[in-house]
CSV table of C-alpha atoms in Angstrom, one decimal:
chain,number,residue,atom,x,y,z
T,1,MET,CA,122.6,80.7,62.9
T,2,PRO,CA,121.5,77.6,64.8
T,3,ALA,CA,117.4,77.4,64.3
T,4,MET,CA,115.2,77.3,66.9
T,5,SER,CA,114.0,73.8,68.2
T,6,PRO,CA,110.6,73.4,66.8
T,7,THR,CA,109.8,71.4,70.1
T,8,ALA,CA,110.9,74.2,72.4
T,9,PRO,CA,109.2,73.8,75.8
T,10,ARG,CA,106.8,76.4,76.4
T,11,ARG,CA,106.4,76.9,80.2
T,12,SER,CA,103.4,78.8,81.5
T,13,ARG,CA,105.0,81.6,83.3
T,14,SER,CA,104.0,85.2,83.6
T,15,PRO,CA,106.4,88.1,82.7
T,16,LEU,CA,106.3,89.0,86.5
T,17,ALA,CA,107.4,85.5,87.6
T,18,ALA,CA,109.9,85.4,85.1
T,19,ALA,CA,111.4,88.8,85.9
T,20,ILE,CA,111.5,88.0,89.8
T,21,VAL,CA,113.1,84.7,89.2
T,22,ALA,CA,115.9,86.2,87.1
T,23,GLU,CA,116.7,89.3,89.6
T,24,ALA,CA,116.7,86.4,92.2
T,25,VAL,CA,118.9,84.2,90.3
T,26,ARG,CA,121.2,87.5,90.0
T,27,ARG,CA,121.1,88.3,93.6
T,28,ILE,CA,122.2,84.6,94.2
T,29,GLU,CA,125.0,84.6,91.8
T,30,ALA,CA,126.1,87.9,93.4
T,31,ASP,CA,127.9,85.4,95.9
T,32,GLY,CA,129.0,82.8,93.3
T,33,PRO,CA,128.4,81.9,89.9
T,34,LEU,CA,125.9,78.7,89.5
T,35,ASP,CA,126.7,76.2,87.2
T,36,ASP,CA,124.5,77.1,84.3
T,37,ALA,CA,126.3,75.2,81.3
T,38,ALA,CA,123.5,73.3,80.6
T,39,ALA,CA,120.9,75.7,81.3
T,40,LEU,CA,122.8,78.3,79.0
T,41,ALA,CA,122.8,75.9,76.1
T,42,GLN,CA,119.0,74.9,76.6
T,43,ALA,CA,118.2,78.6,76.4
T,44,PHE,CA,120.3,79.4,73.2
T,45,ARG,CA,118.8,76.5,71.8
T,46,THR,CA,114.8,77.0,72.3
T,47,ARG,CA,114.6,80.5,72.4
T,48,PRO,CA,115.1,83.3,69.5
T,49,THR,CA,116.3,86.3,71.2
T,50,ARG,CA,118.7,87.3,73.5
T,51,GLY,CA,116.6,88.7,76.1
T,52,GLU,CA,114.3,85.7,76.1
T,53,GLN,CA,117.4,83.5,76.3
T,54,LEU,CA,118.7,85.2,79.4
T,55,LEU,CA,115.1,85.1,80.9
T,56,GLU,CA,115.1,81.3,80.1
T,57,ARG,CA,118.4,80.6,81.5
T,58,ALA,CA,117.3,82.2,84.8
T,59,TRP,CA,113.9,80.2,84.9
T,60,LEU,CA,116.2,76.8,84.7
T,61,LEU,CA,118.2,77.8,87.3
T,62,GLY,CA,115.5,79.0,89.5
T,63,GLN,CA,113.7,75.6,88.8
T,64,ARG,CA,116.7,74.1,90.1
T,65,LEU,CA,116.6,76.4,93.5
T,66,GLY,CA,112.8,76.0,93.8
T,67,LEU,CA,111.9,79.4,93.2
T,68,PRO,CA,109.0,79.2,91.0
T,69,ALA,CA,107.5,76.6,93.5
T,70,GLN,CA,108.1,79.1,96.3
T,71,LEU,CA,106.8,82.1,94.3
T,72,ALA,CA,103.4,80.0,93.9
T,73,ARG,CA,103.2,79.0,97.4
T,74,GLY,CA,103.5,82.8,98.3
T,75,ARG,CA,100.8,83.8,95.9
T,76,GLN,CA,98.5,81.0,97.6
T,77,ALA,CA,99.4,82.5,101.0
T,78,GLY,CA,98.8,85.8,99.9
T,79,TRP,CA,95.1,85.6,99.3
T,80,GLY,CA,94.8,84.5,103.4
T,81,VAL,CA,96.9,87.6,104.2
T,82,LEU,CA,94.3,90.0,102.2
T,83,LEU,CA,91.5,88.3,103.5
T,84,ALA,CA,93.0,88.8,107.3
T,85,LEU,CA,94.0,92.7,106.4
T,86,ALA,CA,90.3,93.3,105.2
T,87,LEU,CA,89.0,91.6,108.5
T,88,LEU,CA,91.4,93.9,110.4
T,89,VAL,CA,90.5,97.0,108.7
T,90,ALA,CA,86.7,96.4,108.8
T,91,LEU,CA,86.9,95.5,112.5
T,92,THR,CA,89.1,98.7,113.4
T,93,GLY,CA,86.5,100.7,111.7
T,94,LEU,CA,83.4,99.2,113.3
T,95,GLY,CA,85.2,99.2,116.6
T,96,LEU,CA,85.7,102.8,116.3
T,97,ALA,CA,82.5,103.5,115.3
T,98,ARG,CA,80.8,101.3,118.0
T,99,ALA,CA,78.0,101.2,115.6
T,100,VAL,CA,77.5,97.7,116.0
T,101,LEU,CA,79.8,96.2,118.0
T,102,GLY,CA,79.2,98.6,121.0
T,103,GLU,CA,77.2,97.5,124.2
T,104,GLY,CA,74.6,100.2,124.0
T,105,ARG,CA,71.9,100.7,121.0
T,106,HIS,CA,72.4,104.5,120.7
T,107,ILE,CA,74.8,105.5,117.9
T,108,ASN,CA,76.1,109.1,117.0
T,109,ALA,CA,75.6,108.8,113.2
T,110,VAL,CA,78.0,111.6,112.5
T,111,ALA,CA,80.6,110.1,114.6
T,112,ALA,CA,80.2,107.0,113.2
T,113,PHE,CA,80.7,108.2,109.6
T,114,VAL,CA,83.6,110.0,110.8
T,115,SER,CA,84.9,106.9,112.6
T,116,LEU,CA,83.8,104.3,109.3
T,117,LEU,CA,85.5,106.6,106.8
T,118,GLY,CA,88.2,108.8,108.6
T,119,LEU,CA,91.1,106.9,108.4
T,120,HIS,CA,90.0,105.6,105.0
T,121,GLY,CA,90.0,109.1,103.6
T,122,LEU,CA,93.1,110.0,105.0
T,123,THR,CA,95.2,107.2,103.8
T,124,LEU,CA,93.1,107.6,100.2
T,125,ALA,CA,94.6,111.3,100.3
T,126,LEU,CA,97.9,110.2,101.0
T,127,TRP,CA,98.1,107.6,98.5
T,128,LEU,CA,96.7,110.3,95.7
T,129,LEU,CA,99.5,112.9,96.8
T,130,GLY,CA,102.0,110.1,96.4
T,131,LEU,CA,101.0,109.6,92.9
T,132,LEU,CA,102.6,113.1,92.5
T,133,LEU,CA,106.1,112.2,94.5
T,134,PRO,CA,108.6,110.4,92.8
T,135,ALA,CA,110.1,108.9,96.1
T,136,ALA,CA,106.4,107.8,97.0
T,137,ARG,CA,105.7,106.3,93.9
T,138,ARG,CA,109.2,104.2,94.2
T,139,ALA,CA,107.8,103.3,97.9
T,140,GLY,CA,104.3,101.9,96.8
T,141,ALA,CA,101.2,101.7,99.0
T,142,PRO,CA,101.8,101.1,102.7
T,143,LEU,CA,99.1,98.6,103.3
T,144,GLY,CA,100.2,96.6,99.9
T,145,ARG,CA,103.8,96.5,101.0
T,146,LEU,CA,102.5,95.1,104.6
T,147,ALA,CA,100.6,92.6,102.8
T,148,LEU,CA,103.8,91.5,100.6
T,149,TRP,CA,106.1,91.7,103.7
T,150,LEU,CA,103.4,89.4,105.7
T,151,THR,CA,103.2,86.9,102.8
T,152,ALA,CA,107.0,86.7,102.5
T,153,HIS,CA,107.3,86.1,106.4
T,154,LEU,CA,104.3,83.3,106.5
T,155,PRO,CA,105.8,80.0,107.8
T,156,LEU,CA,103.6,78.4,104.9
T,157,ALA,CA,105.3,80.5,102.2
T,158,ARG,CA,108.7,81.2,104.0
T,159,GLY,CA,111.8,79.4,102.3
T,160,PRO,CA,115.4,79.7,101.6
T,161,HIS,CA,115.0,82.5,99.4
T,162,ALA,CA,111.6,84.2,100.5
T,163,LEU,CA,113.5,87.2,101.4
T,164,THR,CA,115.4,87.3,98.1
T,165,LEU,CA,112.2,86.6,96.1
T,166,LEU,CA,110.4,89.8,98.1
T,167,ARG,CA,113.7,92.2,97.4
T,168,SER,CA,113.7,91.1,93.7
T,169,LEU,CA,110.0,91.8,93.8
T,170,GLY,CA,110.7,95.4,95.0
T,171,THR,CA,113.6,95.7,92.7
T,172,VAL,CA,111.9,94.7,89.4
T,173,LEU,CA,108.7,96.9,89.9
T,174,GLY,CA,110.5,99.7,91.4
T,175,ARG,CA,112.8,99.9,88.1
T,176,HIS,CA,109.6,99.5,85.8
T,177,GLY,CA,108.1,102.3,87.9
T,178,LEU,CA,105.2,99.7,88.6
T,179,LEU,CA,105.4,99.0,92.2
T,180,ILE,CA,103.2,101.9,92.9
T,181,TRP,CA,100.2,100.1,90.8
T,182,LEU,CA,100.8,96.9,92.4
T,183,THR,CA,100.7,97.7,95.9
T,184,GLY,CA,97.6,100.2,94.8
T,185,ALA,CA,95.8,97.3,93.8
T,186,ILE,CA,96.3,95.3,96.8
T,187,SER,CA,95.8,98.3,99.2
T,188,HIS,CA,92.5,99.4,97.5
T,189,GLY,CA,91.5,95.8,97.1
T,190,ILE,CA,92.0,95.2,101.0
T,191,TRP,CA,90.0,98.2,101.8
T,192,ALA,CA,87.1,97.2,98.9
T,193,LEU,CA,86.7,94.1,100.8
T,194,ALA,CA,86.9,95.8,104.0
T,195,PHE,CA,84.3,98.0,103.2
T,196,VAL,CA,81.8,94.9,101.9
T,197,ILE,CA,82.3,93.4,105.1
T,198,THR,CA,81.5,96.6,106.7
T,199,LEU,CA,78.1,97.1,105.0
T,200,VAL,CA,77.1,93.3,105.5
T,201,VAL,CA,77.7,93.9,109.2
T,202,LEU,CA,75.7,97.2,109.2
T,203,LEU,CA,72.9,95.8,107.2
T,204,PHE,CA,72.9,92.8,109.2
T,205,GLY,CA,72.8,94.9,112.6
T,206,PHE,CA,70.4,97.4,111.4
T,207,ALA,CA,68.0,94.7,110.2
T,208,PHE,CA,67.6,92.7,113.1
T,209,HIS,CA,68.6,95.2,116.3
T,210,ALA,CA,66.8,98.3,117.2
T,211,TYR,CA,69.2,100.9,116.9
T,212,THR,CA,68.7,104.6,117.7
T,213,LEU,CA,70.9,106.9,115.6
T,214,SER,CA,71.4,110.7,116.6
T,215,TRP,CA,73.7,113.5,116.7
T,216,GLU,CA,74.9,115.0,120.0
T,217,SER,CA,77.6,118.0,120.3
T,218,THR,CA,78.3,120.4,123.0
T,219,ILE,CA,79.4,123.4,120.7
T,220,LEU,CA,77.7,122.3,117.3
T,221,GLY,CA,74.1,123.5,116.5
T,222,ALA,CA,71.5,121.7,114.4
T,223,GLY,CA,72.4,123.6,111.4
T,224,PHE,CA,75.8,122.1,111.1
T,225,PHE,CA,74.7,118.9,111.1
T,226,GLN,CA,71.5,119.7,108.4
T,227,ARG,CA,74.3,121.2,106.2
T,228,PHE,CA,76.8,118.1,106.9
T,229,VAL,CA,74.0,115.7,106.3
T,230,GLN,CA,72.4,117.1,103.1
T,231,LEU,CA,76.0,117.3,101.7
T,232,SER,CA,77.1,114.2,102.5
T,233,GLY,CA,74.0,112.5,101.3
T,234,ALA,CA,74.1,114.5,97.9
T,235,LEU,CA,75.8,111.5,96.2
T,236,PRO,CA,74.0,108.8,98.0
T,237,ALA,CA,70.9,110.2,96.9
T,238,LEU,CA,72.0,109.8,93.3
T,239,LEU,CA,71.8,106.3,93.8
T,240,GLY,CA,68.4,106.0,95.5
T,241,PHE,CA,69.9,106.1,99.3
T,242,PRO,CA,67.5,107.9,101.5
T,243,VAL,CA,68.6,111.1,103.0
T,244,PRO,CA,67.3,112.5,106.6
T,245,ASP,CA,65.9,115.9,105.8
T,246,ALA,CA,66.3,119.1,108.0
T,247,ALA,CA,63.0,118.0,110.0
T,248,ALA,CA,64.8,114.7,110.9
T,249,VAL,CA,68.0,115.8,111.6
T,250,GLN,CA,66.2,118.3,114.1
T,251,GLN,CA,64.2,115.6,115.4
T,252,VAL,CA,66.8,113.2,116.2
T,253,GLY,CA,69.2,116.2,118.1
T,254,ASN,CA,66.3,116.3,120.9
T,255,LEU,CA,65.5,112.6,121.6
T,256,ALA,CA,64.4,113.6,125.3
T,257,ALA,CA,61.8,115.9,123.9
T,258,GLY,CA,59.9,113.3,122.1
T,259,GLY,CA,62.1,111.0,120.4
T,260,ALA,CA,62.3,109.9,116.7
T,261,THR,CA,59.8,107.9,114.2
T,262,GLY,CA,60.6,104.7,112.9
T,263,ILE,CA,60.5,105.9,109.5
T,264,SER,CA,63.6,109.0,110.3
T,265,GLN,CA,65.4,106.1,111.9
T,266,ARG,CA,65.6,104.1,108.7
T,267,ASP,CA,66.4,106.9,106.7
T,268,TRP,CA,69.4,107.6,109.1
T,269,ALA,CA,70.4,104.0,108.7
T,270,TRP,CA,70.0,104.2,104.8
T,271,TRP,CA,72.1,107.2,104.6
T,272,LEU,CA,74.8,106.0,107.1
T,273,MET,CA,75.0,103.2,104.6
T,274,GLY,CA,75.0,104.6,101.5
T,275,CYS,CA,77.9,107.1,102.9
T,276,VAL,CA,79.8,103.9,103.4
T,277,ALA,CA,79.0,102.5,100.0
T,278,VAL,CA,79.5,105.8,98.1
T,279,TYR,CA,82.4,107.4,99.8
T,280,GLY,CA,84.3,104.2,100.8
T,281,LEU,CA,83.4,101.1,98.6
T,282,LEU,CA,83.0,102.9,95.4
T,283,PRO,CA,86.1,104.8,95.2
T,284,ARG,CA,88.1,102.0,96.3
T,285,ALA,CA,86.8,99.5,94.2
T,286,LEU,CA,87.1,101.9,91.1
T,287,LEU,CA,90.9,102.6,92.2
T,288,ALA,CA,91.6,98.6,92.5
T,289,CYS,CA,90.5,98.3,89.3
T,290,PHE,CA,92.4,101.1,87.8
T,291,SER,CA,95.6,100.0,89.7
T,292,ALA,CA,94.9,96.6,88.4
T,293,TRP,CA,94.7,97.9,85.0
T,294,ARG,CA,97.6,100.0,85.0
T,295,TRP,CA,99.9,96.9,86.6
T,296,ARG,CA,98.3,94.6,83.6
T,297,ALA,CA,99.3,97.3,80.9
T,298,GLY,CA,102.8,97.3,82.3
T,299,GLN,CA,103.9,94.0,82.9
T,300,ALA,CA,104.9,93.5,79.3
T,301,ARG,CA,108.0,96.0,80.2
T,302,LEU,CA,109.1,93.4,82.7
T,303,ALA,CA,110.9,91.0,80.1
T,304,ARG,CA,112.9,94.0,79.0
T,305,LEU,CA,116.4,93.5,80.5
T,306,ASP,CA,119.1,96.1,80.6
T,307,MET,CA,121.6,94.9,78.0
T,308,THR,CA,124.4,97.5,79.2
T,309,ASP,CA,124.4,95.8,82.7
T,310,PRO,CA,127.6,94.7,83.3
T,311,TYR,CA,126.4,91.2,84.6
T,312,VAL,CA,124.0,90.9,81.2
T,313,ARG,CA,126.9,91.7,78.9
T,314,VAL,CA,128.9,88.8,80.7
T,315,LEU,CA,125.7,86.7,79.7
T,316,ILE,CA,125.3,87.9,76.5
T,317,ALA,CA,129.0,87.4,75.7
T,318,ARG,CA,128.5,83.7,76.6
T,319,LEU,CA,125.5,83.2,74.4
T,320,ASP,CA,127.4,85.0,71.5
T,321,ALA,CA,130.5,82.4,71.9
T,322,LEU,CA,127.4,79.6,71.4
T,323,GLU,CA,127.2,81.1,67.8
T,324,PRO,CA,128.2,78.8,64.8
T,325,PRO,CA,130.4,80.8,62.5
T,326,PRO,CA,128.4,82.5,59.7
T,327,GLN,CA,129.0,80.9,56.2
T,328,VAL,CA,128.2,82.7,52.9
T,329,ILE,CA,125.2,81.0,51.1
T,330,ASP,CA,125.2,82.5,48.1
T,331,ALA,CA,128.8,83.5,46.8
T,332,GLU,CA,127.7,85.4,43.7
T,333,GLN,CA,126.7,88.0,46.5
T,334,ARG,CA,130.2,88.3,47.6
T,335,ALA,CA,130.8,92.2,47.6
T,336,PRO,CA,133.6,92.9,45.1
T,337,ALA,CA,137.3,92.3,46.3
T,338,GLY,CA,138.5,95.3,44.5
T,339,PRO,CA,139.8,98.5,46.9
T,340,ALA,CA,137.0,101.2,47.4
T,341,PRO,CA,137.6,104.3,45.6
T,342,ALA,CA,139.3,106.7,48.2
T,343,LEU,CA,136.8,109.5,49.4
T,344,PRO,CA,138.0,112.5,51.6
T,345,THR,CA,136.6,111.7,55.0
T,346,ALA,CA,136.7,113.8,58.3
T,347,ALA,CA,138.6,113.3,61.3
T,348,PRO,CA,137.8,110.1,63.4
T,349,GLY,CA,134.5,110.8,65.4
T,350,ALA,CA,134.0,114.3,64.0
T,351,PRO,CA,130.5,115.8,64.3
T,352,GLY,CA,128.5,115.3,61.6
T,353,THR,CA,130.2,112.3,59.9
T,354,LEU,CA,127.9,109.3,58.6
T,355,ALA,CA,128.3,105.7,57.8
T,356,VAL,CA,125.9,104.1,55.7
T,357,ILE,CA,125.4,100.5,55.6
T,358,GLY,CA,123.1,98.2,53.3
T,359,PHE,CA,122.6,94.8,55.7
T,360,GLU,CA,121.4,91.3,53.9
T,361,LEU,CA,119.2,93.6,51.2
T,362,PRO,CA,117.6,91.7,48.3
T,363,PRO,CA,119.7,91.9,45.0
T,364,GLU,CA,116.8,93.9,43.3
T,365,GLN,CA,118.0,97.0,45.8
T,366,ALA,CA,119.4,99.6,44.3
T,367,TRP,CA,122.6,100.9,46.1
T,368,PRO,CA,123.7,103.2,47.3
T,369,LEU,CA,120.1,104.3,48.2
T,370,PRO,CA,119.1,107.2,45.8
T,371,GLY,CA,118.2,110.6,47.6
T,372,LEU,CA,120.3,109.6,51.0
T,373,PRO,CA,124.1,111.1,51.5
T,374,THR,CA,126.4,108.7,51.1
T,375,GLY,CA,128.3,109.4,54.1
T,376,SER,CA,131.6,110.4,55.0
T,377,THR,CA,133.0,106.9,53.8
T,378,ALA,CA,132.1,104.8,50.6
T,379,PRO,CA,128.7,103.3,51.5
T,380,LEU,CA,128.7,99.3,52.5
T,381,ARG,CA,127.0,96.7,51.3
T,382,ILE,CA,127.3,93.3,53.3
T,383,ALA,CA,125.5,89.9,52.5
T,384,GLY,CA,125.8,88.7,56.0
T,385,GLY,CA,129.5,86.9,55.5
T,386,ALA,CA,131.8,86.8,58.1
T,387,ALA,CA,134.6,88.7,56.0
T,388,GLU,CA,132.3,91.4,55.0
T,389,ARG,CA,131.2,91.7,58.4
T,390,GLU,CA,134.4,92.1,60.0
T,391,ALA,CA,135.3,94.6,57.0
T,392,ALA,CA,132.7,96.6,57.9
T,393,LEU,CA,133.1,96.8,61.9
T,394,ALA,CA,136.8,97.4,60.8
T,395,GLN,CA,136.2,100.1,58.9
T,396,LEU,CA,133.2,101.7,61.6
T,397,ALA,CA,136.3,101.3,64.3
T,398,ALA,CA,138.7,103.1,62.1
T,399,HIS,CA,136.6,106.2,60.9
T,400,ARG,CA,134.0,106.4,64.4
T,401,PRO,CA,131.4,107.9,62.7
T,402,ASP,CA,129.3,110.3,64.4
T,403,ALA,CA,126.2,108.7,63.2
T,404,LEU,CA,125.4,105.0,61.6
T,405,LEU,CA,122.5,104.4,59.3
T,406,LEU,CA,121.9,100.6,58.8
T,407,ALA,CA,119.5,99.9,55.8
T,408,VAL,CA,117.7,96.6,56.0
T,409,HIS,CA,115.0,94.8,54.2
T,410,ALA,CA,111.7,95.4,56.2
T,411,PRO,CA,109.7,92.4,55.0
T,412,SER,CA,112.6,90.3,56.1
T,413,SER,CA,112.8,89.2,59.6
T,414,PRO,CA,115.7,89.9,61.9
T,415,ASP,CA,117.8,87.2,63.3
T,416,ARG,CA,120.7,86.6,65.7
T,417,GLY,CA,123.3,87.4,63.1
T,418,THR,CA,121.3,90.9,62.8
T,419,ALA,CA,121.3,91.5,66.6
T,420,ARG,CA,125.2,90.5,66.7
T,421,PHE,CA,126.3,92.9,64.0
T,422,LEU,CA,124.3,95.8,65.2
T,423,ARG,CA,125.5,95.2,68.7
T,424,GLU,CA,128.9,95.4,67.5
T,425,ALA,CA,128.6,98.2,65.3
T,426,LEU,CA,127.0,100.5,68.0
T,427,PRO,CA,130.0,101.6,70.0
T,428,ALA,CA,131.6,102.7,66.8
T,429,SER,CA,129.3,105.6,66.7
T,430,ARG,CA,127.6,108.1,68.9
T,431,ARG,CA,124.1,107.2,67.5
T,432,ALA,CA,122.6,104.6,64.9
T,433,ALA,CA,119.6,104.0,63.3
T,434,VAL,CA,117.7,101.1,61.2
T,435,LEU,CA,116.2,102.3,57.7
T,436,ALA,CA,113.5,99.7,57.1
T,437,LEU,CA,113.2,99.5,53.3
T,438,GLY,CA,110.3,98.0,51.7
T,439,ALA,CA,106.5,97.7,52.3
T,440,GLY,CA,105.4,95.9,55.6
T,441,GLY,CA,107.4,94.7,58.4
T,442,ALA,CA,108.2,97.9,60.1
T,443,GLY,CA,106.4,96.9,63.2
T,444,ARG,CA,108.2,93.8,63.6
T,445,TRP,CA,111.5,95.4,63.4
T,446,ARG,CA,110.4,97.9,66.1
T,447,ASP,CA,109.5,95.0,68.3
T,448,TRP,CA,112.6,93.5,67.7
T,449,LEU,CA,114.6,96.2,68.7
T,450,ASP,CA,112.4,96.4,71.9
T,451,SER,CA,113.0,92.7,72.5
T,452,GLU,CA,117.0,93.0,72.1
T,453,SER,CA,116.9,96.1,74.3
T,454,PHE,CA,118.1,98.6,71.5
T,455,GLN,CA,116.2,101.5,73.1
T,456,ALA,CA,119.0,104.2,71.8
T,457,VAL,CA,118.4,103.0,67.9
T,458,ALA,CA,116.1,105.0,66.0
T,459,LEU,CA,113.8,103.2,63.5
T,460,VAL,CA,112.9,105.0,60.1
T,461,GLN,CA,110.8,103.8,57.6
T,462,SER,CA,111.6,106.2,54.6
T,463,ALA,CA,114.4,108.2,52.8
T,464,PRO,CA,113.3,111.5,53.7
T,465,ALA,CA,112.7,110.3,57.4
T,466,ALA,CA,116.5,109.0,57.4
T,467,ILE,CA,117.5,112.7,56.2
T,468,ASP,CA,115.4,114.4,59.0
T,469,TRP,CA,117.3,112.0,61.4
T,470,ILE,CA,120.9,112.8,60.1
T,471,ALA,CA,120.1,116.4,59.9
T,472,SER,CA,118.6,116.3,63.7
T,473,GLY,CA,122.0,115.4,65.3
T,474,GLU,CA,119.9,113.9,68.2
T,475,VAL,CA,120.4,110.6,70.1
T,476,SER,CA,116.9,109.2,70.1
T,477,GLY,CA,115.1,105.9,70.3
T,478,HIS,CA,112.5,104.7,68.2
T,479,ALA,CA,109.9,104.5,70.7
């Protein structure tokens, strides 16, 4: 296994950018492979795992195509799109309400409440409903998707691969279930900013203009509006916003009879702004933070590639071909040359058959392992030599056990040779598990299995746990 260069380049890139560029390169290569000999060799030399090597290769090719720079331009343009959409949403609500922008100074307070919060409430309900529907979760929030689409089509951010990057973003996020959270964070952020703008305009208008707030209706009585104002003002009142009482509601309902006092008008103005803040700004700000948190928590999954994908497997095979032939470092640890004792075996691939292999265990480790079934064939112990590995793989291919248990030394670090052997051994069995022997290191092996996309390989840390896994007969990963 070649050592990773100590001067490996460390590029500051986010998991999202790396995943988008990798998917974009994949789409571009669908029309024909790129010249990647230098990129493949550099990725093999500077990155420790196959997953990181594939992402590094794609990043190097993407740099040649200008993809990271185009992503950076799109990210900068996206802030302008967010601000423009927030202004549009805010002005739409204010225009519908006609609270400040209208020609007259008479405002129907309840109609303004519905106009300012109605569209927001409808879209918020649809987003919450979308969390329960798989199709809606994959589609994401419409306002967030609109922001992404506009960003990709802006002249300043648009490039030869802008649409490819946009489709790659949707594919990557949809694959990992993160599209709903990214578009949700964008959508809720736009709404939150729109409500901030709305509140600033309302505060300015009420502070420097004399508006008359009232309610008007042809078919609804004062009792309905009294209940509406008291119910809608309950939460704002908890934050200190004044709420018009029943007398104030009755008073402004008949302006011609005597008008409303300045104090009651101030209460109506603060009630309207309090409702916008509590029912509009607050939930959108909280949901924007929650969506951003879910988005950040899920970004680690973006670095995981599907190692069973044909495109990925072709690249892995090319990376495997760059591996130098393994050499026996300690000849004394060579397995005995004598033939193994013949054991009664089940038919190849028979249910319940088991193969147990000790891989690069320390000399002091007892073998076969006490308390473990020996398997349907003689337990193998290999030190990592090429001949031993080939013999073990040949035996697995001949017997095709139902289950494969690979015992490793937990304190040791897994390497490319381990990944290569496990990847070549997996097709010979229906299910497999890694038994981490020794104190400490199990977490490192679990992370390594994740990074190499061995999700179907279970991880057990003791002989009893291995026995339970053997008896279960289930194909289950370690996570």
